[in-house]
């Protein structure tokens, strides 16, 4: 057991609370639904970036490279000033949704370099320009550009030319769970000596302004090198430091005079330190060195290429004699060594240094994007006792009054998506289960707890619209976490599996009751995460009227059935009562599969025999049905509904076997052209699948065609066929069109920030690979497919899954031309020695060249690469063994 694993075990058994402190600050709290108390629900404009330095947040805090305790009572983060900027840099800047030509977009360069599950060691890099930050230029140019132009990035302004920037590295090392060492290393990359002001900042989240007579914590400096922090529930902490210019104290209170035009209760407000540093306003900070926000002020002159360091220590230990002495560096060196040992233990083998670098940064990104998420809908809607009652025209999420979120949650991206998304989370937990199964399980468990799950059984989608519909992948994520914990740690946590399964029964029933309009096992679903991949906005009323019978919605439900079946069969091994519920999901799956393949309305199937592909069907009000023939990921999702049954499962579970055989005998039409229930496959397995082996060949012929779905970097979300043959649909005098677009979408359907008309999408690609491996378990080596289509080369499904995995991972790896495709046309990331090995994990990737697109820190689901490189190694060994 490594030192990191021992720490996790201590946390699990409550011998020490290693996870109490972590990188739980948001990268952006402003512009969120939680902070929106506007009448019209315009979150971006009600609380913009320009207010953030002066206005107190209600529900959370943000900061650069920040940490907090697990209830975000006390926060620490970095602030910097280059002497040129109009404001102190306390948080990351980006465009709001309406400002960007492709939606919201962070306009900074920062990188999550390292982290361990206990957060005993963490490392972060921020690249800070030395010239005045071009706030206005970034907004103006992006607003000028249209959907058909790329985003205007910070590097495009020329601000990093001639290396005129600082590399600011922030590192944390825990001596004990409550003893945190902090080191800030600043490198001047320019050719001239430059001045930088660094302000490590400690503050309390404001919890006292919302209720009458709420206790107020206090920061106070009693000695020259210590700031004491005293909180009613957290207790006492001390921040040790040395050799600073001075310390600056203010209050984490709104500057009401600036924001609302009314007098302040105190001269010391949230932007006091900003006003002292940037404006030279000495009266803005408290000379008595007391408050709820404080900064240790350093002014450094740094020569070209020089590194200067600042050391601090946040601890509950009183009267440390040498808090920043020799032991300080020894602890850092030890924690770095232990982090290396932990990650080499997780993924042993002959992975290259380049692959390990990508994997390590993927894990770091997943761990850095944990966030304290606080949102109590009832309090948000009703307002706080000491504040004006909210006056909202259309109250968002009012049907979720029960929702009470106060947890550390894995976020998709702490700047662009600083709120959980239920289906994103199911992908996050796959790589997280490799390194911290306890945390992964807690994520799956939380979403089905009664203060998350709606009483009607719906899982909350995301804070902009909790009632929207995400793909039902929660059972899949739960099942995979359980399996991965067994694979990596040899532990089968059936209590976890059963607990979540029981709540998922409620969610499954919600789907059946709410999303099967005609009761024929064809599901609508709506949005389902696919944004503008289709002709219409599937979350809104159709311009034609009627409804969509969705191939993807129905297929997701088929997958859901099989995931629940797999869990029930696992639980039945030790709890026989689950054999009955397993039979229920087996039966339900057969009916869904039958509907996918055989439902005929006006001669229209979801499966189109002419094109040999699955499509959505538009059900018009007068009962006419029309195929919407967009060749997209919608037609590939039926592959996901696949599972194999080991012969031993049937032998060990006699009641389930009896029901299984009864269906084969008495419902023969349900297995016709659906799944191979009677015929045993490779190693005597049985196959449950919506897609029969015959249809599988037809679908894969399209999917593996380089003129359609197959890219050098994975599977495109829309077929390249539509580049020359757009699909158009005319209704009410308007033409709706889908055309293959490998990068940014030119559609304004979702504000232009949803690029699902061609790019490569990691979660969907991962499920495709996993599905091919499931089919391989049944079909074995003799079932081969031409790969690529029309190449004359035939491979089995294991080989194809491995090839697709390698195409995906090559997005991030140095290629033969010595650059990483993910970096696209960013000349610094592409070629500069101080940038090129830094990895950004984007939301999706250009369908033709692999360049990163969308949210650039969405390590959540793109972090699947951390598991996929391990998986590639395993499958490569299988291939060698097979040969």
PDB file of C-alpha atoms in Angstrom, residues 700-708 710 785-794:
ATOM      1  CA  UNK A 700     -20.300  -0.354 -38.521  1.00  0.00           C
ATOM      2  CA  UNK A 701     -19.880  -0.164 -42.278  1.00  0.00           C
ATOM      3  CA  UNK A 702     -21.041   3.465 -42.039  1.00  0.00           C
ATOM      4  CA  UNK A 703     -19.372   4.227 -38.711  1.00  0.00           C
ATOM      5  CA  UNK A 704     -15.961   2.995 -39.858  1.00  0.00           C
ATOM      6  CA  UNK A 705     -16.086   4.804 -43.202  1.00  0.00           C
ATOM      7  CA  UNK A 706     -13.576   7.669 -43.323  1.00  0.00           C
ATOM      8  CA  UNK A 707     -15.887   9.557 -45.696  1.00  0.00           C
ATOM      9  CA  UNK A 708     -18.598   9.386 -43.017  1.00  0.00           C
ATOM     10  CA  UNK A 710     -14.447   7.694 -38.908  1.00  0.00           C
ATOM     11  CA  UNK A 785     -15.431  -6.041 -39.974  1.00  0.00           C
ATOM     12  CA  UNK A 786     -13.678  -4.142 -42.734  1.00  0.00           C
ATOM     13  CA  UNK A 787     -11.626  -1.426 -41.064  1.00  0.00           C
ATOM     14  CA  UNK A 788     -11.604   1.216 -42.398  1.00  0.00           C
ATOM     15  CA  UNK A 789     -14.542   0.612 -44.736  1.00  0.00           C
ATOM     16  CA  UNK A 790     -13.377  -0.061 -48.322  1.00  0.00           C
ATOM     17  CA  UNK A 791      -9.787  -0.679 -47.184  1.00  0.00           C
ATOM     18  CA  UNK A 792      -9.830  -4.431 -47.756  1.00  0.00           C
ATOM     19  CA  UNK A 793      -8.493  -4.929 -44.225  1.00  0.00           C
ATOM     20  CA  UNK A 794     -10.637  -6.926 -41.793  1.00  0.00           C
TER      21      UNK A 794
END
